[in-house]
Amino acid sequence: MRNSFVFILIYLISHLTKAQTPFFQNYNLANKNEKIEVKTIFQDSHGFIWAGADNGLYRYDGFDFLHFTTHDSLPDNQVTAIAQDSLGRVWMGHSNGRLSYFEHGKIKAFTTREGLGTKEISDIIFDKKGVLWFSTLNDGLYYFIHNRLYRLDEEDGMPDLYIYDLAESPDGNIWAGTDRGIAICELNNDKPKIQVVNQKLGLPDNIVRKIGFKSSDSILLGTQDSGVIHYNPSSKKFTSVLANWEFGTILDLIIKQDQVWVSCAQKGIVMIDTKNSNTYNNFFFENLSSSLLLDHEGNIWIGNKSKLIRTQGTEITFFGKLASSINQNIIAITTDNEQSIWFSNSEGLFKIKKNSKAEKIGKSEFVNPPVISLHSDSLGNIWAGTFGAGAYLLNTKGEVIRYFKNDLRNGNILSINSHGNDIWFATLEGVTQLKRKGNSYEIKNFGTKEGLSSDYIYQVFPDSRGRVWLATDGQDIDMLDKEGVHHFMTGDKPKVIYGFTEAGNHTILANVQNEGLYQLLKDTFSPVKKLRNNNIHSLTVNSLGNVVVVHDLGVEVIDIEKNQFRLLGDEVGIKEMRGNLNSICKSQSGEIFIGTENGIIKYQPSTIKEEIEPNPFVYQLKAANKIFTAIDHLVFSYNENDIAISYLGFWYHNPQNLTYQYQLENYDRNWINSKNREVIYSRLPPGQYTFRLRASDSEDFKNAKEVTIHFKINSPFWQRGWFYLLVIILVICIGYLYVQFKGKKLLKERQVLKRKVEERTRELNTRNEEVEAQAEKLQAQADEIKKINDHLEELVKSRTIELEKKNKALEEYAFINAHKLRSPLATILGLVNLMKRLPHTAESKECTEHLGKSAKELDEVVSSITQAIERAE
Amino acid sequence: MNKLLFSCLLISFGNLATAQQKFSLNKGQIRFTSNASLEIIQASSNEIQGLLDPFSNKFAFSVNVHSFKGFNSTLQREHFNEKYLESERFAKATFSGKIIEELDLKKAGTFEIRAKGELDIHGVKQTRIIKSQITINGDKISIDTKFFIPLSDHNISIPQIIRQKIATEIEVVFTATMILK
């Protein structure tokens, strides 16, 4: 008998919400007309998205795709499974049964002593203990432990060899989805024990293609023909998550909080909201492949033939064509307590009931003049304010209950709001209060006459404390309370105010024309800085108490207390969807509907509590033309000091919007902001460095994640301690050797000298002896000379005496000659002269002359004798 | 190669049969229909072999491609054998695999089952899950199934000019009676 599947409907009704689609971003992997199939998508611990396709492996970082094929040592171009081990290596399984892994930028084949099979690898998993498990299509389950490969087949208790998926349970067991149920494999002391969950135990469909753990007691199974099955192992109960499954074979499923995203072979993506009465959305995609991924940021990635598709999920969704004929310019919008959406455009008033198309309300009464304000009051009735013709009160069926015109001071109802039994209209002649009393309304008007600053009021906003805030056209803010009218300024010059909201912490916020958001602090309104755009179209507060602002760049969500801002813009597909003024509403279930010039945007606040921030990542370091991908704690030589650091931020939401902040500790004094993804440091001095990197998509780095890498540039060898030491040792050695050498040399020289001295001494001695002998000889000679000298003196003495005697005789002779001889001669000569003067005979004269001549000659002789003697003296 | 595998499978089943009883095909028919916009072509064959092991729920079926009769003309049959199915090269079409459901073939009754296996036509293998109705009546099993074969799955290309005469997906109806032997 077939096992009966107890079809318990915990979720009784499943609703279909048509035509609300999130934004899907496409990433083409193939060229035009090229057909490839993405077989698996995976995100590694860094943040890279890996896609296994039938033409190789792709790695994406938000900016570039890297494509690896057999040319890069991939064992097979068909990549069918991807996983990551505890060492960070990314593993690939291939259709030919091979396995490979990516390590430090290179792909290496995985080999075992036991060899590998030839059937396609369908999944890979590394369990908590680090054991590698991989499943195959029709070749059973393998595990690799202690360097040995083991295979589990039917003999070991596997229900089937055809395995689609592996998942690890919170208690560390491996669950394998096969053609004949689930195999739960447990390794006890390395011995496998297999338990089977199949049709016999109530599994509605034996072909389990995907297993997803919500918790150990809540497991979702994607099946071949029975859709998504919820399994509780404790109670052994199987329940269908969505009754009457009509989407065909499930290829993959992922669990995103309360949502289950399922890819189906025939009908595209089905998103089941398990929190919201199991409603579902079906987004049709052609050529869907089996792969889905939920990344760290909460994006859902979908594999397709030829491309990857990413969506941020259903936080922001768009109502497609409301109906082909309806004008998409939504002037006013509200929701009733039956979850219907009411909106108005130039063609009238419309209502979209849950799961159906827009239907028109009334006939021509809501067309001309058009409905420009809508509001749903506490009784669930709908208020529709027109431009000039007063206001209508309608029930949820669309029937007009009451019409207000004549009782009003002005029929231009720019906005409607309520607080309990008080309904407020903002008009072109002040505000009107309608106090509900039973079935009647007490009407009270407030204008400049009653003390308001202006008669032109854009919006009236009753807050939680019973105060009523009025947005005036050019006269700042008025506030009504029990005490009367109060005026609030927004600065020196009065401004145009469009509207208000009240944050979760009860701060009142105002939309100021062209100046953005102002908040009430004490008694004055001051600007809220950091808002990305100041042209606000509408604002409200979400169910988490955060302020939701619709402006030119999209929807910005602000946590006023934490001063945190999050923009949902281009990345969720809000592009050129200009919101209409104050065309916004919040449903009872917390969804926010925004009326724009191009249709309706639905914003469902994300329940993710922790802030998601971009993940900074340094992926490459370049130095001396060498590229390093294993980058931490690198050491470079002193001349490898031109360092280029390449980094990025993982932020698939909007990678182009990232700003980076970096600082090289020990070099940069401050943090440096940059949009670039590379920084080059030239001629870094030797030292230890730490490169710090942050990334932010709002330029606010307060909560930004940070990554650091360390590297070192060594000093040149001549500036290092060991070198100094070496030099000192060398100097000491050289000194020692020198001293040694010198010593030896000295010794040698001494010996030589000694020898010489001895020789010389010997020589001297001989010479001394000789000298002594000579001295003696000399002494004898000296004695002899002395003797001679002594004798000589006596001889000189006697001779001197002798000479002195001769000198005296000579002197006597000279004296005689000079004086005694000269005087007779002089007398003769005188007489001769006298005789000459006397008369002479010839003879006497001759005689006289001869006498004179002879006397002269004698005188000359005497003179010459005298001279000779004088010369001798 | 495929033939070899199939023979092996049959032989192994045959050997096992000495120990355990198997269901063997007694009578069967495979009929295919090409429902194109301009022409409907039908042909059928009775030359089918088949085995089903009640213990492992594994099965193997084989049909002689050349044995298909019917067609709208003899030329058509000739084209079928020579151009499209190349029955000289690929004489047999086979489907071997397992029954997914936990089926007790000893219990009488009619069951919807899924047979998963490799469908080998024109030398191209495709893993297929084929839904079938199986009626067990003691030692006799009746199989009734209808499925579609996309020609592109098995590398059978149809010239552009006769696209309107041959459907891209061929409907196949298979009925068989098997007896425990």
XYZ file of N, CA and C in Angstrom, chain A residues 270-429:
480
model
N 9.486 31.237 -7.149
C 8.324 31.396 -6.284
C 8.845 31.824 -4.921
N 8.319 32.932 -4.425
C 8.724 33.399 -3.097
C 7.545 33.186 -2.153
N 7.769 32.349 -1.154
C 6.691 32.061 -0.211
C 6.988 32.810 1.086
N 6.025 33.579 1.531
C 6.175 34.317 2.784
C 5.512 33.489 3.878
N 6.312 32.788 4.667
C 5.736 31.876 5.655
C 5.164 32.621 6.855
N 5.534 33.888 6.993
C 5.039 34.651 8.135
C 3.651 35.201 7.829
N 3.470 35.536 6.571
C 2.254 36.228 6.188
C 1.268 35.243 5.545
N 0.741 34.333 6.352
C -0.244 33.327 5.920
C 0.173 32.595 4.657
N 1.456 32.363 4.525
C 1.972 31.664 3.354
C 1.499 32.235 2.020
N 1.590 33.537 1.926
C 1.311 34.130 0.623
C 2.522 33.869 -0.262
N 2.321 33.948 -1.521
C 3.466 33.749 -2.393
C 3.447 34.691 -3.587
N 4.621 34.883 -4.114
C 4.790 35.657 -5.328
C 5.488 34.776 -6.345
N 5.079 34.880 -7.562
C 5.735 34.096 -8.607
C 6.359 35.067 -9.611
N 7.681 34.995 -9.709
C 8.376 35.836 -10.683
C 8.856 34.928 -11.798
N 8.292 35.116 -12.941
C 8.617 34.188 -14.019
C 9.962 34.528 -14.660
N 10.732 33.517 -14.837
C 11.992 33.673 -15.561
C 12.087 32.554 -16.566
N 12.576 32.888 -17.717
C 12.807 31.845 -18.694
C 14.168 31.231 -18.450
N 14.310 30.006 -18.878
C 15.607 29.331 -18.856
C 16.278 29.352 -17.490
N 15.498 29.110 -16.468
C 16.076 29.124 -15.138
C 16.932 27.882 -14.939
N 18.069 28.053 -14.287
C 18.861 26.877 -13.954
C 18.635 26.574 -12.482
N 19.352 25.615 -11.988
C 18.966 25.083 -10.682
C 19.437 25.924 -9.507
N 20.227 26.953 -9.766
C 20.963 27.512 -8.647
C 20.375 28.782 -8.042
N 20.373 28.812 -6.725
C 19.987 30.004 -5.962
C 21.045 30.225 -4.896
N 21.189 31.468 -4.495
C 22.133 31.771 -3.411
C 21.599 32.936 -2.607
N 21.747 32.842 -1.299
C 21.465 33.979 -0.425
C 22.821 34.480 0.049
N 23.175 35.702 -0.323
C 24.518 36.172 0.036
C 24.529 36.854 1.410
N 25.721 37.289 1.830
C 25.873 37.857 3.166
C 25.085 39.145 3.350
N 24.784 39.817 2.225
C 24.058 41.091 2.322
C 22.552 40.887 2.291
N 22.142 39.641 2.073
C 20.710 39.378 1.977
C 20.191 39.398 0.552
N 21.100 39.521 -0.416
C 20.681 39.454 -1.817
C 20.378 38.021 -2.194
N 19.452 37.878 -3.111
C 19.191 36.550 -3.654
C 19.731 36.516 -5.072
N 20.546 35.510 -5.344
C 21.153 35.355 -6.662
C 20.490 34.174 -7.352
N 20.209 34.375 -8.609
C 19.508 33.353 -9.363
C 20.357 33.038 -10.589
N 20.563 31.757 -10.819
C 21.326 31.349 -11.993
C 20.393 31.129 -13.162
N 20.858 31.542 -14.302
C 20.024 31.456 -15.482
C 20.896 30.909 -16.596
N 20.268 30.613 -17.720
C 21.105 30.277 -18.858
C 21.628 31.596 -19.386
N 22.875 31.803 -19.345
C 23.596 32.978 -19.842
C 23.842 34.070 -18.825
N 23.156 34.061 -17.676
C 23.443 35.178 -16.761
C 23.157 34.844 -15.299
N 23.605 35.779 -14.463
C 23.242 35.746 -13.056
C 22.229 36.863 -12.834
N 21.305 36.632 -11.937
C 20.302 37.638 -11.628
C 20.352 37.858 -10.119
N 20.313 39.126 -9.724
C 20.355 39.432 -8.291
C 19.139 40.272 -7.907
N 18.607 39.970 -6.761
C 17.570 40.847 -6.239
C 17.803 41.053 -4.749
N 17.451 42.218 -4.289
C 17.618 42.518 -2.875
C 16.447 41.973 -2.086
N 15.510 41.355 -2.795
C 14.367 40.776 -2.103
C 13.180 41.697 -2.204
N 12.251 41.459 -1.328
C 10.954 42.109 -1.484
C 10.797 43.325 -0.579
N 11.903 43.902 -0.146
C 11.794 45.102 0.682
C 11.117 46.208 -0.133
N 11.579 46.347 -1.379
C 10.929 47.289 -2.292
C 10.366 46.481 -3.460
N 9.075 46.594 -3.685
C 8.493 45.931 -4.854
C 7.665 46.950 -5.633
N 7.425 46.602 -6.852
C 6.698 47.524 -7.727
C 5.421 46.871 -8.199
N 4.373 47.647 -8.179
C 3.151 47.156 -8.784
C 3.333 47.325 -10.280
N 3.272 46.244 -10.977
C 3.429 46.341 -12.429
C 2.282 47.158 -12.982
N 1.966 46.926 -14.157
C 0.842 47.657 -14.745
C -0.391 47.415 -13.872
N -0.929 48.481 -13.355
C -2.108 48.344 -12.503
C -3.256 47.788 -13.343
N -3.298 48.256 -14.494
C -4.185 47.752 -15.541
C -3.718 48.522 -16.752
N -3.737 47.880 -17.886
C -3.083 48.485 -19.040
C -3.632 49.879 -19.359
N -4.920 50.099 -19.021
C -5.529 51.368 -19.421
C -5.383 52.461 -18.363
N -4.952 52.112 -17.167
C -4.971 53.097 -16.078
C -3.724 53.977 -16.089
N -3.968 55.268 -15.869
C -2.880 56.228 -15.760
C -2.038 55.893 -14.525
N -0.708 55.894 -14.703
C 0.185 55.460 -13.628
C 0.579 56.587 -12.671
N 0.090 57.795 -12.919
C 0.452 58.916 -12.057
C -0.466 58.930 -10.828
N 0.077 58.452 -9.727
C -0.741 58.230 -8.529
C -0.717 59.502 -7.664
N -1.848 60.188 -7.605
C -1.890 61.469 -6.888
C -2.010 61.241 -5.385
N -2.908 60.359 -4.998
C -3.101 60.097 -3.568
C -3.272 58.603 -3.362
N -2.923 58.134 -2.161
C -2.983 56.692 -1.915
C -3.311 56.414 -0.454
N -4.070 55.359 -0.213
C -4.314 54.908 1.160
C -4.653 53.422 1.130
N -4.653 52.800 2.300
C -5.059 51.383 2.377
C -6.154 51.270 3.416
N -7.068 50.333 3.202
C -8.132 50.167 4.190
C -7.832 48.975 5.089
N -8.754 48.704 6.007
C -8.468 47.609 6.940
C -8.773 46.237 6.341
N -9.119 46.212 5.061
C -9.288 44.913 4.380
C -8.103 44.644 3.459
N -7.038 45.376 3.684
C -5.794 45.242 2.913
C -5.940 45.609 1.441
N -6.968 46.404 1.143
C -7.092 46.909 -0.224
C -6.351 48.234 -0.322
N -5.878 48.503 -1.526
C -5.177 49.770 -1.748
C -6.109 50.686 -2.535
N -6.238 51.903 -2.060
C -7.039 52.907 -2.756
C -6.083 53.954 -3.321
N -6.312 54.323 -4.555
C -5.482 55.391 -5.102
C -6.289 56.231 -6.076
N -5.795 57.432 -6.302
C -6.479 58.286 -7.265
C -5.480 58.766 -8.307
N -5.984 58.980 -9.498
C -5.192 59.610 -10.549
C -6.109 60.552 -11.322
N -5.638 61.033 -12.431
C -6.461 61.998 -13.169
C -7.722 61.352 -13.732
N -7.763 60.021 -13.702
C -8.928 59.325 -14.269
C -9.949 58.928 -13.208
N -9.649 59.199 -11.957
C -10.632 58.894 -10.926
C -10.043 58.189 -9.724
N -10.938 57.525 -9.006
C -10.564 56.833 -7.772
C -10.601 55.329 -8.031
N -9.580 54.615 -7.544
C -9.495 53.180 -7.804
C -9.207 52.425 -6.517
N -9.536 51.149 -6.562
C -9.279 50.291 -5.413
C -8.671 48.994 -5.923
N -7.561 48.545 -5.287
C -6.993 47.242 -5.656
C -7.247 46.317 -4.476
N -8.157 45.390 -4.664
C -8.387 44.396 -3.629
C -7.218 43.437 -3.651
N -6.961 42.822 -2.530
C -5.843 41.893 -2.464
C -6.026 40.826 -3.548
N -4.990 40.559 -4.263
C -4.964 39.537 -5.317
C -5.796 39.855 -6.547
N -6.218 41.073 -6.692
C -6.947 41.333 -7.935
C -6.498 42.642 -8.560
N -7.088 42.922 -9.682
C -6.690 44.115 -10.410
C -7.449 45.337 -9.908
N -6.990 46.495 -10.355
C -7.606 47.740 -9.902
C -9.035 47.862 -10.444
N -9.941 48.299 -9.583
C -11.313 48.561 -10.049
C -11.654 50.012 -9.786
N -12.441 50.561 -10.640
C -12.771 51.978 -10.537
C -13.919 52.183 -9.553
N -13.819 53.242 -8.758
C -14.856 53.557 -7.775
C -15.686 54.722 -8.325
N -16.968 54.586 -8.194
C -17.859 55.676 -8.590
C -17.866 55.908 -10.083
N -18.441 57.016 -10.444
C -18.521 57.303 -11.884
C -17.619 58.503 -12.198
N -18.283 59.672 -12.383
C -17.458 60.813 -12.773
C -17.131 61.721 -11.590
N -17.744 61.424 -10.397
C -17.562 62.351 -9.281
C -16.126 62.468 -8.798
N -15.309 61.438 -9.095
C -13.927 61.491 -8.623
C -12.948 61.830 -9.755
N -13.516 62.285 -10.874
C -12.645 62.570 -12.014
C -12.386 64.072 -12.142
N -13.439 64.823 -12.128
C -13.272 66.262 -12.319
C -14.118 67.018 -11.311
N -13.598 67.625 -10.310
C -12.167 67.708 -10.010
C -11.622 66.385 -9.446
N -10.336 66.157 -9.624
C -9.772 64.882 -9.182
C -9.623 64.796 -7.659
N -9.491 63.567 -7.204
C -9.235 63.325 -5.779
C -7.740 63.559 -5.539
N -7.436 64.509 -4.641
C -6.018 64.810 -4.408
C -5.552 64.383 -3.016
N -6.495 63.918 -2.191
C -6.082 63.410 -0.885
C -6.963 62.229 -0.508
N -6.341 61.238 0.129
C -7.063 60.041 0.569
C -6.607 59.697 1.977
N -7.537 59.170 2.751
C -7.172 58.782 4.110
C -8.143 57.723 4.603
N -7.606 56.783 5.360
C -8.451 55.736 5.925
C -8.540 55.989 7.423
N -9.756 56.146 7.955
C -9.863 56.532 9.370
C -9.939 55.311 10.287
N -10.100 55.581 11.575
C -10.048 54.497 12.551
C -11.229 53.534 12.424
N -12.300 53.974 11.782
C -13.440 53.081 11.575
C -13.279 52.251 10.305
N -12.256 52.555 9.563
C -12.025 51.812 8.316
C -12.658 52.477 7.119
N -13.255 53.639 7.315
C -13.853 54.328 6.170
C -12.793 55.122 5.409
N -13.129 55.427 4.174
C -12.171 56.116 3.312
C -12.641 57.554 3.102
N -11.716 58.470 3.321
C -11.981 59.874 3.062
C -11.268 60.262 1.772
N -12.036 60.892 0.865
C -11.437 61.312 -0.401
C -11.632 62.812 -0.551
N -10.507 63.549 -0.581
C -10.584 65.002 -0.707
C -10.352 65.414 -2.145
N -11.183 66.314 -2.633
C -11.061 66.720 -4.038
C -10.415 68.094 -4.149
N -10.091 68.444 -5.354
C -9.481 69.741 -5.604
C -10.576 70.722 -5.984
N -11.246 71.211 -4.952
C -12.259 72.239 -5.191
C -13.670 71.828 -4.856
N -13.924 70.516 -4.786
C -15.312 70.090 -4.588
C -15.508 69.364 -3.271
N -14.759 69.720 -2.248
C -14.983 69.149 -0.927
C -14.473 67.731 -0.782
N -15.073 67.011 0.184
C -14.580 65.678 0.499
C -15.715 64.677 0.583
N -15.368 63.432 0.224
C -16.335 62.330 0.295
C -15.907 61.371 1.395
N -16.916 60.788 2.045
C -16.642 59.709 2.990
C -17.241 58.440 2.380
N -16.401 57.423 2.209
C -16.856 56.192 1.557
C -16.646 55.008 2.492
N -17.476 54.002 2.324
C -17.196 52.759 3.028
C -16.253 51.907 2.177
N -15.818 50.777 2.701
C -14.801 49.994 1.976
C -15.343 49.398 0.678
N -16.652 49.392 0.563
C -17.220 48.883 -0.707
C -17.134 49.942 -1.808
N -16.865 51.176 -1.376
C -16.770 52.241 -2.371
C -18.049 53.062 -2.459
N -18.954 52.814 -1.517
C -20.196 53.583 -1.533
C -19.998 54.870 -0.742
N -20.531 55.979 -1.286
C -20.376 57.265 -0.599
C -21.336 57.307 0.593
N -20.769 57.520 1.779
C -21.607 57.607 2.979
C -22.039 59.063 3.198
N -21.059 59.956 3.069
C -21.364 61.371 3.255
C -20.542 62.221 2.307
N -21.014 63.425 2.108
C -20.291 64.364 1.246
C -20.209 65.697 1.982
N -19.045 66.239 2.117
C -18.850 67.516 2.820
C -18.413 68.565 1.816
N -19.177 69.582 1.717
C -18.712 70.687 0.884
C -19.112 72.027 1.481
N -20.411 72.168 1.647
C -20.904 73.473 2.072
C -20.510 73.819 3.502
N -20.363 72.758 4.333
C -19.980 73.006 5.728
C -18.533 73.455 5.841
N -17.790 73.246 4.772
C -16.356 73.549 4.838
C -16.116 74.997 4.433
N -15.082 75.564 4.999
C -14.737 76.933 4.601
C -14.180 76.936 3.186
N -13.451 75.831 2.849
C -12.826 75.748 1.527
C -12.924 74.322 1.012
N -13.140 74.190 -0.267
C -13.348 72.856 -0.847
C -12.107 72.217 -1.440
N -10.977 72.899 -1.342
C -9.726 72.310 -1.854
C -9.056 71.544 -0.716
N -9.210 70.223 -0.736
C -8.718 69.421 0.395
C -7.347 68.851 0.011
N -6.291 69.526 0.482
C -4.947 69.113 0.077
C -4.483 67.849 0.803
N -4.922 67.702 2.047
C -4.576 66.456 2.737
C -5.589 66.186 3.838
N -5.717 64.907 4.161
C -6.660 64.506 5.214
C -5.896 63.639 6.199
N -6.154 63.843 7.462
C -5.524 63.030 8.481
C -6.499 62.833 9.612
N -6.263 61.893 10.488
C -7.189 61.713 11.606
C -6.449 61.242 12.838
N -7.095 61.475 13.963
C -6.570 60.983 15.224
C -7.788 60.655 16.074
N -8.039 59.386 16.242
C -9.245 58.976 16.971
C -10.491 59.447 16.246
N -11.290 60.239 16.924
C -12.526 60.703 16.304
C -12.368 62.046 15.590
N -11.173 62.593 15.598
C -10.935 63.875 14.934
C -10.415 63.664 13.531
N -11.130 64.223 12.571
C -10.665 64.188 11.184
C -10.191 65.597 10.850
N -9.055 65.718 10.211
C -8.505 67.030 9.878
C -8.312 67.166 8.374
N -8.762 68.327 7.852
C -8.520 68.639 6.447
C -7.535 69.807 6.370
N -6.583 69.705 5.460
C -5.734 70.863 5.159
C -6.279 71.459 3.866
N -6.600 72.747 3.904
C -7.237 73.354 2.731
C -6.509 74.634 2.338
N -7.048 75.306 1.354
C -6.459 76.575 0.932
C -7.018 77.747 1.746
N -7.838 77.421 2.745
C -8.271 78.452 3.697
C -8.162 77.898 5.105
